[in-house]
Amino acid sequence: MARLIQLTILFIQFYYYYYITTTAHGLSSNGTTFLLDSSRSAMILPLFLSPPNPCTKFSSTRRLLQRSNGNNALPNARMRLHDDLLINGYYTTRLWIGTPPQRFALIVDTGSSVTYVPCSSCEQCGRHQDPKFQPDLSSTYQSVKCNIDCNCDDEKQQCVYERQYAEMSTSSGVLGEDIISFGNLSALAPQRAVFGCENMETGDLYSQHADGIMGLGRGDLSIVDHLVDKGVINDSFSLCYGGMGIGGGAMVLGGISPPSNMVFSQSDPVRRCFRDGNSPYYNIDLKEIHVAGKPLPLNPTVFDGKHGTILDSGTTYAYLPEAAFVSFKDAIMKELHSLKPIRGPDPNYNDICFSGAGSDISQLSSSFPAVEMVFGNGQKLLLSPENYLFRHSKVHGAYCLGIFQNGKDPTTLLGGIVVRNTLVLYDRENSKIGFWKTNCSELWERLHVDGAPPPAPSSSNGNNSNTEMPPSMAPGDQKHYGLPDEKKIGKITFEMMLNVNYSDLKLHISELAESIAQELGINISQVYILNSMEKGNASYIEWAVVPSGSADCISNVTALSIIARVAEYHMHLPDTFGSYHLINWEIKASAKRTWWQQHFLLVVLASAVTFIFGLLAFGIWFIWRHRQRALNPYKPVDAVVTEQELQPL
């Protein structure tokens, strides 16, 4: 009888747990964010007689696992971030999945709890940066069979997932397991992990250039949770976004030693779970906001409404509750004495913008006030103007507020703009989040990381041009991106396939050349077509990039930037040209020139100078000769001349 009662209680617990943990939670963000992800699906059947607590996994169990491993004994995965927050709307990193590895550009999103990429079987997926994942080509891929810990397909054969976001885009597919690699900067070896293989995507997910999402939120499908559960990394990760106009950045999966002056805020997932059910989001304990040293006249509870204050890397801007936004806006405008209010770049939005600040980002603090966020422990995070402003796209030297009202939603949502040039440490083990103002393009050097890669060059358009290789070529196979020994680069050639009909492409070939030149950051006169032809329904083109103007070679920095953008698929071509597939590229050294070729200009110049001086000398002689003849005219011998009086001796 007692056994029957126990089984009945277990069944009731499972029934309650299933429906509670499959409830979706959403945040209103005026349609601009990429945050929302449904909460974690029911995956664990409780085997103990106690009230169901969906946060248990995030509290006691995970803590015990981490303390048994020690704090810094485990490796971490250092990875580069690409793209730009305001230009692209997100930052991406590179993951390689399968054997041999297939590369993907994934949006890093702390508001999502699952990592997914388009599957080769997906007929309702958009055109993205990289080819779809092909499970059949991976010798290590396994589908996740239907079991009690997952949601299953209609045939009860495979585990499936489904996610819906605030802007109403969706992703759904099957769950698979394969080896995931983290790039050539990672000290963490490739690991088996579960990920989503998309069969359908809609909305922004369909149209975005990035391939998919790397879910860093809390949840059983989170890649961070997988690695922590396996005991291969500490329960921590870090993100560092590049500053205004720079783009790129860095991330770390696993623990790092925090800088001594890092500012911390408590982040308590248990409190949010008890109140709203299981949540994958990271909250901070925000109490006050100061503008120009003066606190806003607000009750601290304004930042604790609904989901509290959420820090989300997949959201572009920041969104405050109505009362907080009005107070913040008024306080900022009171401090702007020398700037002129102007209309925003998009007439569809009532952006708050100002002109007259100049284009030098380092001088913005002389025109805009400092802002501080004060946490419950009394520590303050200083925000520079780049952490709450974005550039006006149509007026030079003008800027707009990147902090908006979150509709009628009382949630405070802090997107990536707030943490530009800030190292954010998500210390999940100790339930706190750290902030450290720094130059994210020089993060490794500033953290004094051994074996740190050199700082990557940043392009003016915000596209990250770092070279990064798949794990199969790591750690030291640089010949793929190697320069000629003599380091005199005369030409770069690359072949590509475009998924557009050749007859249509021929009409717009000059536009394509202009787009490629713009994406590579070079002059249109440097780009030439060597060969083009039809390949079925696609088009084949071979391009050449040559030195600019009178230069006899391409600089190493420019060459590496061009190669990285082409090989890493950073070129964002107009939709009319479809997506491209790189076939091959090659660096060609400058041909060794003869003495005559090397000194041709000097010889021509010397000859010209000699000719000019010779002509000038001849002119002077001719004039002198003419004058001499005028002074001593020629007289015939029989001509009559005036008699001259002889002078006495």
CSV table of C-alpha atoms in Angstrom, one decimal, residues 23-190:
chain,number,residue,atom,x,y,z
A,23,THR,CA,5.1,27.3,-19.7
A,24,ALA,CA,6.5,29.9,-22.0
A,25,HIS,CA,7.5,33.3,-20.7
A,26,GLY,CA,7.9,36.4,-22.9
A,27,LEU,CA,9.4,39.9,-22.6
A,28,SER,CA,8.0,42.9,-24.5
A,29,SER,CA,10.7,44.8,-26.3
A,30,ASN,CA,9.0,46.9,-28.9
A,31,GLY,CA,9.7,44.3,-31.5
A,32,THR,CA,13.4,45.2,-31.6
A,33,THR,CA,15.0,42.4,-29.5
A,34,PHE,CA,16.0,38.9,-30.2
A,35,LEU,CA,15.6,37.8,-26.6
A,36,LEU,CA,12.7,35.6,-26.0
A,37,ASP,CA,13.0,31.9,-25.8
A,38,SER,CA,10.4,29.5,-24.3
A,39,SER,CA,11.4,28.1,-21.0
A,40,ARG,CA,13.1,24.8,-20.6
A,41,SER,CA,11.0,21.8,-21.6
A,42,ALA,CA,10.4,19.1,-19.0
A,43,MET,CA,13.3,16.6,-19.1
A,44,ILE,CA,13.9,15.2,-15.6
A,45,LEU,CA,11.5,13.0,-13.7
A,46,PRO,CA,12.0,13.7,-10.0
A,47,LEU,CA,13.0,10.6,-8.1
A,48,PHE,CA,12.6,12.1,-4.6
A,49,LEU,CA,9.5,12.8,-2.5
A,50,SER,CA,9.7,16.6,-2.2
A,51,PRO,CA,7.9,19.6,-3.7
A,52,PRO,CA,8.9,20.1,-7.3
A,53,ASN,CA,11.5,22.9,-7.7
A,54,PRO,CA,12.4,23.6,-11.3
A,55,CYS,CA,15.4,25.6,-10.0
A,56,THR,CA,17.0,22.7,-8.1
A,57,LYS,CA,19.4,22.0,-10.9
A,58,PHE,CA,20.7,25.6,-10.8
A,59,SER,CA,21.3,25.7,-7.1
A,60,SER,CA,22.5,22.7,-5.1
A,61,THR,CA,23.4,20.1,-7.7
A,62,ARG,CA,25.5,22.3,-9.9
A,63,ARG,CA,27.3,23.9,-6.9
A,64,LEU,CA,28.4,20.5,-5.6
A,65,LEU,CA,29.7,19.5,-9.0
A,66,GLN,CA,31.7,22.6,-9.3
A,67,ARG,CA,33.2,22.6,-5.9
A,68,SER,CA,34.4,19.1,-6.4
A,69,ASN,CA,36.3,20.2,-9.5
A,70,GLY,CA,38.1,23.2,-8.0
A,71,ASN,CA,37.9,26.7,-9.3
A,72,ASN,CA,40.5,27.2,-12.0
A,73,ALA,CA,41.8,23.7,-12.6
A,74,LEU,CA,39.7,23.2,-15.7
A,75,PRO,CA,40.4,24.5,-19.2
A,76,ASN,CA,38.4,27.1,-21.0
A,77,ALA,CA,37.5,27.9,-24.6
A,78,ARG,CA,38.6,31.3,-25.8
A,79,MET,CA,36.7,32.4,-28.9
A,80,ARG,CA,36.5,35.5,-31.0
A,81,LEU,CA,33.3,37.4,-31.6
A,82,HIS,CA,32.5,38.8,-35.1
A,83,ASP,CA,30.1,41.4,-36.6
A,84,ASP,CA,28.8,44.5,-35.0
A,85,LEU,CA,25.9,45.1,-32.5
A,86,LEU,CA,24.3,48.0,-34.3
A,87,ILE,CA,25.2,47.2,-37.9
A,88,ASN,CA,24.2,43.5,-37.8
A,89,GLY,CA,22.0,43.6,-34.7
A,90,TYR,CA,24.0,40.9,-33.0
A,91,TYR,CA,27.5,39.3,-32.4
A,92,THR,CA,28.4,35.9,-33.7
A,93,THR,CA,31.0,33.3,-32.9
A,94,ARG,CA,32.2,30.3,-34.8
A,95,LEU,CA,31.4,26.7,-33.9
A,96,TRP,CA,32.4,23.5,-35.8
A,97,ILE,CA,30.1,20.6,-35.6
A,98,GLY,CA,30.7,17.0,-36.8
A,99,THR,CA,33.5,14.9,-38.1
A,100,PRO,CA,34.9,16.3,-40.4
A,101,PRO,CA,33.9,19.6,-38.8
A,102,GLN,CA,31.3,21.8,-40.5
A,103,ARG,CA,31.5,25.5,-39.6
A,104,PHE,CA,28.7,27.8,-38.5
A,105,ALA,CA,28.3,31.4,-37.5
A,106,LEU,CA,26.0,31.5,-34.5
A,107,ILE,CA,24.5,34.5,-32.6
A,108,VAL,CA,25.7,34.5,-29.0
A,109,ASP,CA,22.5,34.8,-27.0
A,110,THR,CA,22.2,34.6,-23.2
A,111,GLY,CA,18.4,34.7,-23.5
A,112,SER,CA,18.3,31.4,-25.4
A,113,SER,CA,18.8,28.0,-23.9
A,114,VAL,CA,19.4,25.9,-27.0
A,115,THR,CA,22.0,25.9,-29.7
A,116,TYR,CA,20.7,25.2,-33.2
A,117,VAL,CA,21.8,25.3,-36.9
A,118,PRO,CA,19.8,24.7,-40.1
A,119,CYS,CA,19.6,21.0,-41.1
A,120,SER,CA,20.2,19.9,-44.7
A,121,SER,CA,16.7,18.5,-44.7
A,122,CYS,CA,15.2,21.9,-43.9
A,123,GLU,CA,13.1,23.3,-46.8
A,124,GLN,CA,11.8,26.2,-44.8
A,125,CYS,CA,15.1,27.7,-43.8
A,126,GLY,CA,16.5,30.9,-45.3
A,127,ARG,CA,19.8,31.5,-47.0
A,128,HIS,CA,22.5,32.0,-44.4
A,129,GLN,CA,26.2,32.6,-44.1
A,130,ASP,CA,27.3,28.9,-44.3
A,131,PRO,CA,25.9,25.8,-45.9
A,132,LYS,CA,23.4,23.8,-43.9
A,133,PHE,CA,24.5,21.0,-41.5
A,134,GLN,CA,24.6,17.7,-43.2
A,135,PRO,CA,24.3,14.9,-40.7
A,136,ASP,CA,25.1,12.2,-43.3
A,137,LEU,CA,28.5,13.7,-43.8
A,138,SER,CA,29.4,13.5,-40.1
A,139,SER,CA,30.7,10.1,-39.0
A,140,THR,CA,30.0,11.0,-35.3
A,141,TYR,CA,26.4,12.3,-35.6
A,142,GLN,CA,23.6,10.6,-33.7
A,143,SER,CA,20.0,11.6,-33.4
A,144,VAL,CA,18.6,11.8,-30.0
A,145,LYS,CA,16.0,9.1,-29.7
A,146,CYS,CA,12.6,9.7,-28.1
A,147,ASN,CA,12.7,9.2,-24.4
A,148,ILE,CA,11.0,10.3,-21.2
A,149,ASP,CA,13.3,13.4,-20.8
A,150,CYS,CA,12.3,15.1,-24.0
A,151,ASN,CA,9.4,16.2,-26.3
A,152,CYS,CA,9.0,13.7,-29.1
A,153,ASP,CA,7.9,13.9,-32.7
A,154,ASP,CA,4.6,12.5,-33.9
A,155,GLU,CA,6.1,9.2,-34.7
A,156,LYS,CA,7.7,8.9,-31.3
A,157,GLN,CA,11.1,8.4,-32.9
A,158,GLN,CA,13.2,11.5,-32.2
A,159,CYS,CA,13.4,14.2,-29.6
A,160,VAL,CA,12.4,17.6,-31.0
A,161,TYR,CA,12.6,21.3,-29.8
A,162,GLU,CA,10.7,24.4,-30.6
A,163,ARG,CA,11.5,28.1,-29.7
A,164,GLN,CA,9.5,31.3,-30.2
A,165,TYR,CA,11.0,34.8,-29.8
A,166,ALA,CA,9.6,38.2,-28.8
A,167,GLU,CA,9.5,39.4,-32.4
A,168,MET,CA,7.5,36.3,-33.3
A,169,SER,CA,10.2,34.5,-35.2
A,170,THR,CA,10.3,30.7,-34.5
A,171,SER,CA,12.7,27.8,-34.8
A,172,SER,CA,11.9,24.1,-34.6
A,173,GLY,CA,13.6,20.8,-35.5
A,174,VAL,CA,15.0,17.6,-34.1
A,175,LEU,CA,17.7,17.2,-31.5
A,176,GLY,CA,21.0,15.6,-32.5
A,177,GLU,CA,24.3,14.9,-30.8
A,178,ASP,CA,27.7,15.4,-32.3
A,179,ILE,CA,31.2,16.6,-31.6
A,180,ILE,CA,31.4,20.4,-31.2
A,181,SER,CA,34.7,22.2,-31.6
A,182,PHE,CA,35.5,25.7,-30.4
A,183,GLY,CA,38.3,26.9,-32.7
A,184,ASN,CA,42.0,27.2,-32.7
A,185,LEU,CA,42.2,29.5,-29.7
A,186,SER,CA,40.5,27.1,-27.4
A,187,ALA,CA,42.3,25.1,-24.7
A,188,LEU,CA,39.1,23.0,-24.3
A,189,ALA,CA,39.1,19.9,-26.5
A,190,PRO,CA,36.2,19.2,-28.8
